CSV table of C-alpha atoms and ligand atoms in Angstrom, one decimal:
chain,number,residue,atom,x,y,z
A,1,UNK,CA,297.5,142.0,340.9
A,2,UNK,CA,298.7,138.6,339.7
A,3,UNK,CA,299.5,138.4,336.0
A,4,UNK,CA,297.3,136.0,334.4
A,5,UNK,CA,296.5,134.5,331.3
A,6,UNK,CA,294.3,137.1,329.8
A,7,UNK,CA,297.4,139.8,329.9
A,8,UNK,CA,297.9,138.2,326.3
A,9,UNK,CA,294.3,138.9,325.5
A,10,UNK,CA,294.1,142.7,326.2
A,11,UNK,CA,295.2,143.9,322.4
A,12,UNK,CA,292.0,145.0,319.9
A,13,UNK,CA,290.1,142.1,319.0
A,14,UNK,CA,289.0,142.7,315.2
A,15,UNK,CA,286.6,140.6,312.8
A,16,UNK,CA,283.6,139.3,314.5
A,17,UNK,CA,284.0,135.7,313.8
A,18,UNK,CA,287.0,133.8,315.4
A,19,UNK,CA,287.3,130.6,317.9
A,20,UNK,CA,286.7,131.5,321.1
A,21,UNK,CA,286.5,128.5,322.9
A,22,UNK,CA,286.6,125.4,321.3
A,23,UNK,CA,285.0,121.8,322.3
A,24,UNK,CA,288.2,118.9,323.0
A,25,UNK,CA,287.3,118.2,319.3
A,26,UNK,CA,288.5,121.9,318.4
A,27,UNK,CA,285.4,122.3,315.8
A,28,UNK,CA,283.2,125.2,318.1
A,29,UNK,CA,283.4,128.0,316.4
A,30,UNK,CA,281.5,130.1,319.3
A,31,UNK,CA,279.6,133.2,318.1
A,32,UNK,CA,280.8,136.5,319.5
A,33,UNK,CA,278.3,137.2,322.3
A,34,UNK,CA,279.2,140.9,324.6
A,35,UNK,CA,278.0,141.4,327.7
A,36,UNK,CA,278.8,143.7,330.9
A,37,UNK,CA,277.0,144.8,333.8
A,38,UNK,CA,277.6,147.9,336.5
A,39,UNK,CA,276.3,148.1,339.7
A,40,UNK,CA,273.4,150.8,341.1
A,41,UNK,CA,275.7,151.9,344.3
A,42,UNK,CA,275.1,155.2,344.0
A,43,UNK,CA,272.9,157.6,342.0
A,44,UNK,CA,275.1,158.3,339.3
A,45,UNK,CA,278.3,156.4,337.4
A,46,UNK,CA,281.5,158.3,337.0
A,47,UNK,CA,283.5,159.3,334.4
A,48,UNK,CA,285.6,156.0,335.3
A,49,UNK,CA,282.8,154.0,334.7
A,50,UNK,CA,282.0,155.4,331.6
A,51,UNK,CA,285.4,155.2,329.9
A,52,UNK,CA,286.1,151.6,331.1
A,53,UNK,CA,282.7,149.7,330.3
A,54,UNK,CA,279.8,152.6,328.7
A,55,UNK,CA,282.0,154.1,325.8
A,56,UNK,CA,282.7,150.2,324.4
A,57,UNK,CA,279.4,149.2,324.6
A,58,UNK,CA,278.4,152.3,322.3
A,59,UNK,CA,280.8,151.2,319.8
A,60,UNK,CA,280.5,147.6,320.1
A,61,UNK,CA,276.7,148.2,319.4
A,62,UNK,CA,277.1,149.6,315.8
A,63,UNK,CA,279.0,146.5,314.8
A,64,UNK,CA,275.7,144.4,315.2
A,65,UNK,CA,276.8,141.8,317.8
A,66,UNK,CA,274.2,141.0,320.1
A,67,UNK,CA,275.4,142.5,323.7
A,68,UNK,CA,273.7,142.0,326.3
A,69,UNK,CA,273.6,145.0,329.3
A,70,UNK,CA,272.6,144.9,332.6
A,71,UNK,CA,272.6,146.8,335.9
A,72,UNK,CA,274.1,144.8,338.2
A,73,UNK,CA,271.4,144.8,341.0
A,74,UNK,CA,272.4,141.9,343.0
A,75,UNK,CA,276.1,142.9,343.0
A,76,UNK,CA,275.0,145.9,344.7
A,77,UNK,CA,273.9,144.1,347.2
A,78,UNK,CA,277.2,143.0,348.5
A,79,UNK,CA,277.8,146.8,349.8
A,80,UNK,CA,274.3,148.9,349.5
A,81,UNK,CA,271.1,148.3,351.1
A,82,UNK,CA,268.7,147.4,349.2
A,83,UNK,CA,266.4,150.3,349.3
A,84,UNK,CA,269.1,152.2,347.9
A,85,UNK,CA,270.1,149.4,345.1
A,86,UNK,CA,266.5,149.3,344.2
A,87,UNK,CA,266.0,153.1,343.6
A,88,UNK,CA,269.2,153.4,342.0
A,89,UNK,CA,269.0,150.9,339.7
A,90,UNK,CA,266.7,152.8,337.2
A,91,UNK,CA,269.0,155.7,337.4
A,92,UNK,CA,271.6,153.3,335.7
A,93,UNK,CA,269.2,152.2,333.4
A,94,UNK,CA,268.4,156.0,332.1
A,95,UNK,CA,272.4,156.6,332.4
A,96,UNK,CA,272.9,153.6,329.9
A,97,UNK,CA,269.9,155.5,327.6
A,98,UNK,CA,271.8,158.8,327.9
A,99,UNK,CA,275.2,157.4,327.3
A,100,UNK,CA,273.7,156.5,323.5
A,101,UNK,CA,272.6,152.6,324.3
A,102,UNK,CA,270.2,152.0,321.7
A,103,UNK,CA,267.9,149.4,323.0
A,104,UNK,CA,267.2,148.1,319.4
A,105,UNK,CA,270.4,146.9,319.3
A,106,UNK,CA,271.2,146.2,322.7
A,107,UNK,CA,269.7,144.2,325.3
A,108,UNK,CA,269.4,145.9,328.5
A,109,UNK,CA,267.9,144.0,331.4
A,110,UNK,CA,268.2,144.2,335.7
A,111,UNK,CA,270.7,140.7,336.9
A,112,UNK,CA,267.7,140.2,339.1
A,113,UNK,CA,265.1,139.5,336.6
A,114,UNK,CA,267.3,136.2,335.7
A,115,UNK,CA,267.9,135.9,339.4
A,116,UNK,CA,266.6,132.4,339.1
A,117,UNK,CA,268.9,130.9,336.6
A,118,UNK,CA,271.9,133.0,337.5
A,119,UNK,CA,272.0,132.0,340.7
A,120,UNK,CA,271.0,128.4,340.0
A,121,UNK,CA,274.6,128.1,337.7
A,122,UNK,CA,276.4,130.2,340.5
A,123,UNK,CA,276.1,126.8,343.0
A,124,UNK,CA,277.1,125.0,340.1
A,125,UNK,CA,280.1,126.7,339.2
A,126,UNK,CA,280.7,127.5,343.1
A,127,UNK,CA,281.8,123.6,343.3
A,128,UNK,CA,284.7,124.5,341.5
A,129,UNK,CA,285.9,127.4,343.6
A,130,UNK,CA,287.4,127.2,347.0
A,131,UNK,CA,287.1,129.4,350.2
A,132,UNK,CA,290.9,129.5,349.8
A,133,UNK,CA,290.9,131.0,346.2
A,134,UNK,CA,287.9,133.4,346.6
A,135,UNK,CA,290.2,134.9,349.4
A,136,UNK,CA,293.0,135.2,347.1
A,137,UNK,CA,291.2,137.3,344.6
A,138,UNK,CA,293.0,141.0,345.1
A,139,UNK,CA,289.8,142.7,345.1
A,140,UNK,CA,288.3,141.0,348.0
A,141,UNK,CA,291.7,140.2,349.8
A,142,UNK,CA,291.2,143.9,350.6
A,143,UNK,CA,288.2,144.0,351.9
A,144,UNK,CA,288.1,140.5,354.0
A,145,UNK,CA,290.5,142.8,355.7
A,146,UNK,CA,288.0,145.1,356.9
A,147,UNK,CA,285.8,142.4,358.9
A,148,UNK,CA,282.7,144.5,358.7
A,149,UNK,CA,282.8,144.7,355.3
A,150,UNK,CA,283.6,141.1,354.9
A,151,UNK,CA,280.0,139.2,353.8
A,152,UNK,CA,279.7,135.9,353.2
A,153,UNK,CA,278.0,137.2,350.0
A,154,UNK,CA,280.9,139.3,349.1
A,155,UNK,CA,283.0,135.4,348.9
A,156,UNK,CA,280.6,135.1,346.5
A,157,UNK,CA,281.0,138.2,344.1
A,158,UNK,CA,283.1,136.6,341.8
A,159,UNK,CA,281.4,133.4,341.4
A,160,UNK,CA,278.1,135.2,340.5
A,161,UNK,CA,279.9,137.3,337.8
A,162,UNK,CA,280.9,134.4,336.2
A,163,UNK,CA,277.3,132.7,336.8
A,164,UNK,CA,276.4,136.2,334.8
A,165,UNK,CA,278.6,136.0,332.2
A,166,UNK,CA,278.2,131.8,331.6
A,167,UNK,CA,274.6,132.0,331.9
A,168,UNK,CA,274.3,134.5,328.5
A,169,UNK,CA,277.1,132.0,327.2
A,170,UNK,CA,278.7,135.6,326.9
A,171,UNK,CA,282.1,135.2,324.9
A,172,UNK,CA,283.4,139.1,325.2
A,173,UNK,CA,284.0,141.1,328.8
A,174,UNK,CA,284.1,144.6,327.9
A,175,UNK,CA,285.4,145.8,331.5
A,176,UNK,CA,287.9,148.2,333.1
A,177,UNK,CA,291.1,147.2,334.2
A,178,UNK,CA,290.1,146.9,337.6
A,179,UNK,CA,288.1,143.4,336.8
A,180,UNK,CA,290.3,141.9,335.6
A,181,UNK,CA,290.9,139.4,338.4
A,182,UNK,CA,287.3,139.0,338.7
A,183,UNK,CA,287.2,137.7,334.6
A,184,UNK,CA,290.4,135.2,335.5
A,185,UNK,CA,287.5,133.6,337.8
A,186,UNK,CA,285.2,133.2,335.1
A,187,UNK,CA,287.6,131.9,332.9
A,188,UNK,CA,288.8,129.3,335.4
A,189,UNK,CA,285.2,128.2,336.3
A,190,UNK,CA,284.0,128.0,333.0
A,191,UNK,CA,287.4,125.8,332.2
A,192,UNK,CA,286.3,123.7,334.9
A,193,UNK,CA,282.6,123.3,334.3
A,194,UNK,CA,283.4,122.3,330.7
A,195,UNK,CA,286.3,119.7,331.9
A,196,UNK,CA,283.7,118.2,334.2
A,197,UNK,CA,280.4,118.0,332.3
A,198,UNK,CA,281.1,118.7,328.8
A,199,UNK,CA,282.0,121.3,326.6
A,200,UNK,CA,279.2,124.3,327.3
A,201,UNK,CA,280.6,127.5,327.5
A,202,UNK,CA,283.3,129.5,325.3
A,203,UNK,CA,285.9,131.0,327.8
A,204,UNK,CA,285.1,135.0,328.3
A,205,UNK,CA,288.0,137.4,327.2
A,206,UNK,CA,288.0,140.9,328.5
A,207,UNK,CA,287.3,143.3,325.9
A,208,UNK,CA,289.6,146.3,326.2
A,209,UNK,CA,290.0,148.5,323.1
A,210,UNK,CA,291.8,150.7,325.5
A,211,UNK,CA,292.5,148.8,328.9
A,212,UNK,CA,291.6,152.0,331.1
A,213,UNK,CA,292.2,152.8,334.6
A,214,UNK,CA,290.9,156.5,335.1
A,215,UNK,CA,292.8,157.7,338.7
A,216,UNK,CA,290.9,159.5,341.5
A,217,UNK,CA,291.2,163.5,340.6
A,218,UNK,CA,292.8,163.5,344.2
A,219,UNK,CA,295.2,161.1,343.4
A,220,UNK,CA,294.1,158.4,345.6
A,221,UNK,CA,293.9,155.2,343.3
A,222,UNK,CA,291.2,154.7,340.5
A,223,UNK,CA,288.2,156.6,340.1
A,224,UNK,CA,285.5,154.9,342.6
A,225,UNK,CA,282.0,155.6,343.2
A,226,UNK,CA,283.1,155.4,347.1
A,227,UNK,CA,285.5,158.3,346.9
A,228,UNK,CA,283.0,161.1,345.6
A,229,UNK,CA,285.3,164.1,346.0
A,230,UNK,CA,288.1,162.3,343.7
A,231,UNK,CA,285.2,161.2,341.4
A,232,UNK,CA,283.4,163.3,338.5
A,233,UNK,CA,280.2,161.8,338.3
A,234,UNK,CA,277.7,161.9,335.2
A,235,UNK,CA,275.3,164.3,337.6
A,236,UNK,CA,277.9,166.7,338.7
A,237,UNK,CA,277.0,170.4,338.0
A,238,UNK,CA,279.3,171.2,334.9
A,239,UNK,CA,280.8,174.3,336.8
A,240,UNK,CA,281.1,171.8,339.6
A,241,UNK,CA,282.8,168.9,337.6
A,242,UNK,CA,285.5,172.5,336.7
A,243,UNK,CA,286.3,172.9,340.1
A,244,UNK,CA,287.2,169.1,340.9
A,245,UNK,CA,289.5,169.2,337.6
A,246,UNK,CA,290.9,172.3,338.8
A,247,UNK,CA,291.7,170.9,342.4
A,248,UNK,CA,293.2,167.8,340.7
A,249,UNK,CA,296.7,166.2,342.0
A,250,UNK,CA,299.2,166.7,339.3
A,251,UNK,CA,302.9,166.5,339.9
A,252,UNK,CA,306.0,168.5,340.4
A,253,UNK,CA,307.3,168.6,336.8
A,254,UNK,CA,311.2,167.4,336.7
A,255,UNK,CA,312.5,168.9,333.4
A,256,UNK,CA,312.3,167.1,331.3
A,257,UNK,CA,310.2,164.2,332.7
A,258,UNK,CA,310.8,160.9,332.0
A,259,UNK,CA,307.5,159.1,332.5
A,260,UNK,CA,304.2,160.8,332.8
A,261,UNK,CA,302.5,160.2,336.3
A,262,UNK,CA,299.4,158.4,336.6
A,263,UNK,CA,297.5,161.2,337.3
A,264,UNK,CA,298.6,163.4,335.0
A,265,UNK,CA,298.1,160.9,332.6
A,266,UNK,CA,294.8,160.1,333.4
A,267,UNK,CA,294.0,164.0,333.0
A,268,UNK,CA,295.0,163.6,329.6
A,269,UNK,CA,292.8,160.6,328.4
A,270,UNK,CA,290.1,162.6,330.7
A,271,UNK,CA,290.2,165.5,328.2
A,272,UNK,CA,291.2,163.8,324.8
A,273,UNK,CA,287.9,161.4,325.2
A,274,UNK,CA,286.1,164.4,325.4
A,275,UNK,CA,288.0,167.1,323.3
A,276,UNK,CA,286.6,168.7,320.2
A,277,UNK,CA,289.0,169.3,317.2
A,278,UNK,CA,290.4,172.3,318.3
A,279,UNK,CA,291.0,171.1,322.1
A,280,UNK,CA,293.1,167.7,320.6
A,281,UNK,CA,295.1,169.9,319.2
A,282,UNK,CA,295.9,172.2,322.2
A,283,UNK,CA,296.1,168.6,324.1
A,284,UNK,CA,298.7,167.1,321.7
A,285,UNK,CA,300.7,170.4,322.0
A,286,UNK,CA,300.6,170.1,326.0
A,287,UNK,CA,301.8,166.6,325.3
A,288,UNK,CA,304.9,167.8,324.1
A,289,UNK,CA,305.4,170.9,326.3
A,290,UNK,CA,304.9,167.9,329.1
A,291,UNK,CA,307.5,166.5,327.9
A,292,UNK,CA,310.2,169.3,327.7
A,293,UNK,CA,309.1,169.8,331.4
A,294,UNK,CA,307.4,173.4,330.4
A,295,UNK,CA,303.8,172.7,331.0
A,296,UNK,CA,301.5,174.7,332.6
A,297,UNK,CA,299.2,172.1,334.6
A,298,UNK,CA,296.2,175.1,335.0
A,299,UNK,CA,296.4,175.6,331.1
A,300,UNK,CA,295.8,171.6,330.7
A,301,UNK,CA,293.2,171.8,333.5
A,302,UNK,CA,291.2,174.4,331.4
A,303,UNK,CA,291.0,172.7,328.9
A,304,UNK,CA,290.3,169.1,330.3
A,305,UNK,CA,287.4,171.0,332.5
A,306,UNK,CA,285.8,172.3,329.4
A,307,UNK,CA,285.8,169.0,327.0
A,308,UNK,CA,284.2,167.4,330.5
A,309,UNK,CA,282.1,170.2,331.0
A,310,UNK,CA,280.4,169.9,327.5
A,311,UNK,CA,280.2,166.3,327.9
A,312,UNK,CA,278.2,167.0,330.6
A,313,UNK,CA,276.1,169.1,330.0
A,314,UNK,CA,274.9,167.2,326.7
A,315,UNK,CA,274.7,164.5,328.8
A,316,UNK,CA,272.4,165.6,331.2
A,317,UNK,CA,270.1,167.0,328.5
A,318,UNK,CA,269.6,163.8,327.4
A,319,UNK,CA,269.2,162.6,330.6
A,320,UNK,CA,266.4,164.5,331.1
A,321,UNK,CA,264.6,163.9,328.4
A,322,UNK,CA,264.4,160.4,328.9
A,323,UNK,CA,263.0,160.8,332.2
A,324,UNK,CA,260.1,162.7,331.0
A,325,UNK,CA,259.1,159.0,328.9
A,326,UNK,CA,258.8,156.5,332.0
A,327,UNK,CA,256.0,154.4,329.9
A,328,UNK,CA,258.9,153.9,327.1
A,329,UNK,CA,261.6,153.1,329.5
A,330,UNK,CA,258.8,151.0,331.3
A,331,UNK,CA,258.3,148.8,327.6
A,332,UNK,CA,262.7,148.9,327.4
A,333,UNK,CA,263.4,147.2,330.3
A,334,UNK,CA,261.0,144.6,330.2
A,335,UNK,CA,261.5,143.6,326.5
A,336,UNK,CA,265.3,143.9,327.7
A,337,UNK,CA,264.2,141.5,330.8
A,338,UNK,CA,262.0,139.5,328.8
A,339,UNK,CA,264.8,138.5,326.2
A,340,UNK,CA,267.7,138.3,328.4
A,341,UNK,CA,266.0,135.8,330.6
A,342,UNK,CA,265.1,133.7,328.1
A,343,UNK,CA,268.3,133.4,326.7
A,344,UNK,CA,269.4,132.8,330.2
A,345,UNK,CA,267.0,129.7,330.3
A,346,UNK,CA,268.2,128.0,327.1
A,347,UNK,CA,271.4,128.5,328.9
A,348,UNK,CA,269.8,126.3,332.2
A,349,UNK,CA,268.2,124.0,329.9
A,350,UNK,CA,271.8,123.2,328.8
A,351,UNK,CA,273.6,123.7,331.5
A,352,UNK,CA,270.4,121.0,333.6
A,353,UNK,CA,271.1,118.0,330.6
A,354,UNK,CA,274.9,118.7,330.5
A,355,UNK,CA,275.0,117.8,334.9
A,356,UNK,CA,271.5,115.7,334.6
A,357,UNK,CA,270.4,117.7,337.4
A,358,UNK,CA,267.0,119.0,336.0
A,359,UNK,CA,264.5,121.0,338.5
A,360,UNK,CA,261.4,119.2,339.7
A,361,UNK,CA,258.0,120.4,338.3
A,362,UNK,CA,255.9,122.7,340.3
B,401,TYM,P1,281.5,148.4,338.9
B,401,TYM,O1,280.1,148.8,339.1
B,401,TYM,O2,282.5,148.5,340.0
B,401,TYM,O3,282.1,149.2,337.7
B,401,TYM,C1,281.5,149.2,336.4
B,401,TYM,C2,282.5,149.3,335.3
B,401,TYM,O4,283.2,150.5,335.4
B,401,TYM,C3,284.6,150.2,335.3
B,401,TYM,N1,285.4,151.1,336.2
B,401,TYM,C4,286.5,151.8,335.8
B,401,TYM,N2,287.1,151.8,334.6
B,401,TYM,C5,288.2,152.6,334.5
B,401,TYM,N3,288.6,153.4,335.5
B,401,TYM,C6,288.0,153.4,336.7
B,401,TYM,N4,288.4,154.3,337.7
B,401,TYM,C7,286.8,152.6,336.9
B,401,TYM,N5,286.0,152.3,337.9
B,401,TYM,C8,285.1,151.4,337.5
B,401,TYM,C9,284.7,148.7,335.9
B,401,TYM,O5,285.9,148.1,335.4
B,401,TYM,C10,283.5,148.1,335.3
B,401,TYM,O6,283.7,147.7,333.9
B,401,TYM,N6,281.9,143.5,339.1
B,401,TYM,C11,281.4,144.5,338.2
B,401,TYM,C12,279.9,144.4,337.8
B,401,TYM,C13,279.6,143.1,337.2
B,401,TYM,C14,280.0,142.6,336.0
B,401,TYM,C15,279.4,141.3,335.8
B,401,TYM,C16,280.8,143.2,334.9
B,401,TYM,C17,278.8,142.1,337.8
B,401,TYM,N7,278.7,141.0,337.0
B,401,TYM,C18,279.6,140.5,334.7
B,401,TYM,C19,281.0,142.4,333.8
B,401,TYM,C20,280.4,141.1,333.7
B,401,TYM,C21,281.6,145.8,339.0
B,401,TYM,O7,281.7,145.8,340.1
B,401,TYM,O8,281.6,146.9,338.2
């Protein structure tokens, strides 16, 4: 991946106020707006997903920011039917209630019920990005490869993340690595839109408090919803989620290692997300035994398996109970809808007198 300018970016951002974008005068002080979205491509998200994007929006939520949280509907599209994206998309929704998302303090909302204004800004900042740099972007450089999978929609991906991000006015991206080229684009096309018409948006920093790449358990790049027997998703079966962790690719251990592997490592953050007390400690003290090339890698397993396993489990209690109240998620997501979208069309309002191209009344 090509090292851009947000590399500088990726350290904890602390204290709420600060300048995030500033008009040519330099006085816009931009309020700190969050905002991330996942896609509904299959019926569950993955431990990869929820260490990258879930667990900062839980803590970004306490510090009273407004975030805004959406499944990322249309995105789905590029790859899913959308039968599939349309049944899975509630399943996200009741993931994000699991997770701990408080809806009071969150605004949770479907990309599609802004469809209009999202994709109204997407043409707009489309002008600024050529067919030559979408197929630069590492993520899709990949895929044009694969001419089946190669949509003239999927061009478009990055494009309509940045129309999703802009059209909030969103200032903070909290993402996994792996989007990382995908925010570079929304930085550039926001840059450009502003150059063009007038300062309007801040520039959108990813929000990493840890920069996370979880790998596949079978050692074959990240985590990916795609990959389900490398993946431990949020609805695997606890004993289930065990097993993968105890089929896991680890390493031949050179003694003493000099570098942990990415695997291995990843086991680690696996189990000290989850760990109780007592497990961190056992974790720190495989740490070191890791590092005097004595570990045992089934003694780490056990105890990664079990910190997951109880995550699970708790999980999926709540899970449950929030599908047994479909008239209260019902009333969530279209408060969430109702608010996000009309944020979204202050945005358009904005966004219509800053180009003077205004919509004609129906
Ligand atoms: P998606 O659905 O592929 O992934 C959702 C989130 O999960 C993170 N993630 C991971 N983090 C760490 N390790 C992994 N193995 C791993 N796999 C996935 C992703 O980084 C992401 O944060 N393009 C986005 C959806 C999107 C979006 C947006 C995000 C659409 N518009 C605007 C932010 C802002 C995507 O495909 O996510």
């Amino acid at each position: 991946m090509p090292k851009g300018p947000w590399l500088s970016w990726l350290e904890r951002l602390d204290g709420i106020e600060e300048v995030v974008g500033s008009s040519p005068t330099g006085s816009t002080m931009a309020k700190r707006i969050f905002l991330t979205g996942l896609r509904p491509t299959a019926t569950a998200l993955h431990l990869g997903n929820y260490l990258g994007a879930i667990r900062d929006v839980l803590a970004i939520q306490e510090k009273g920011a407004p975030f805004f949280l959406f499944v990322a509907d249309l995105h789905g599209l590029t790859t899913e039917d959308p039968q599939k994206v349309a049944a899975n998309r509630e399943k996200i929704l009741l993931t994000y209630l699991a997770a701990g998302v408080d809806p009071q303090k969150t605004i949770i909302y479907y990309q599609s019920a802004l469809a209009e204004e999202t994709l109204l800004l997407e043409i707009f900042l489309s002008r600024f990005f050529s067919v030559a740099q979408a197929l630069r972007v590492p993520t899709l450089k990949e895929k044009v490869r694969q001419p089946r999978q190669a949509s003239l929609f999927l061009l478009r991906y990055p494009a309509l993340m940045a129309a999703d991000i802009l059209i909030q006015r969103a200032t903070h991206i909290p993402v996994g690595k792996d989007q990382e080229a995908h925010l570079e684009v929304s930085q550039l096309l926001a840059r450009q839109f502003n150059r063009h018409f007038g300062y309007l948006f801040p520039i959108p920093r990813p929000y990493q408090t840890q920069g996370v790449k979880i790998i596949a358990l079978d050692g074959q790049g990240k985590m990916s919803k795609s990959r389900p027997q490398g993946a431990i998703f949020l609805n695997d079966h606890p004993e289930e989620a065990k097993q993968k962790i105890r089929r896991a690719v680890t390493e031949t251990l050179a003694k003493p290692p000099k570098e942990m592997s990415p695997a291995v490592a990843s086991l680690f953050l696996l189990g000290e997300s989850f760990a109780n007390r007592q497990e961190k400690e056992q974790l720190a003290n495989m740490r070191q035994e890791y590092f005097r090339g004595t570990l045992k890698f089934v003694h780490l397993k056990e105890v990664v398996g079990q910190a997951v396993g109880r995550f699970l489990v708790d999980f999926q209690r709540r899970y449950q109970s929030w599908q047994q109240k479909p008239k209260l998620l019902a009333t969530i997501l279209e408060e969430g809808n109702r608010r996000a979208k009309r944020h979204a069309q202050e945005t358009w309002q904005l966004v219509a007198a800053k180009t003077g191209f205004t919509l004609p009344r129906s």
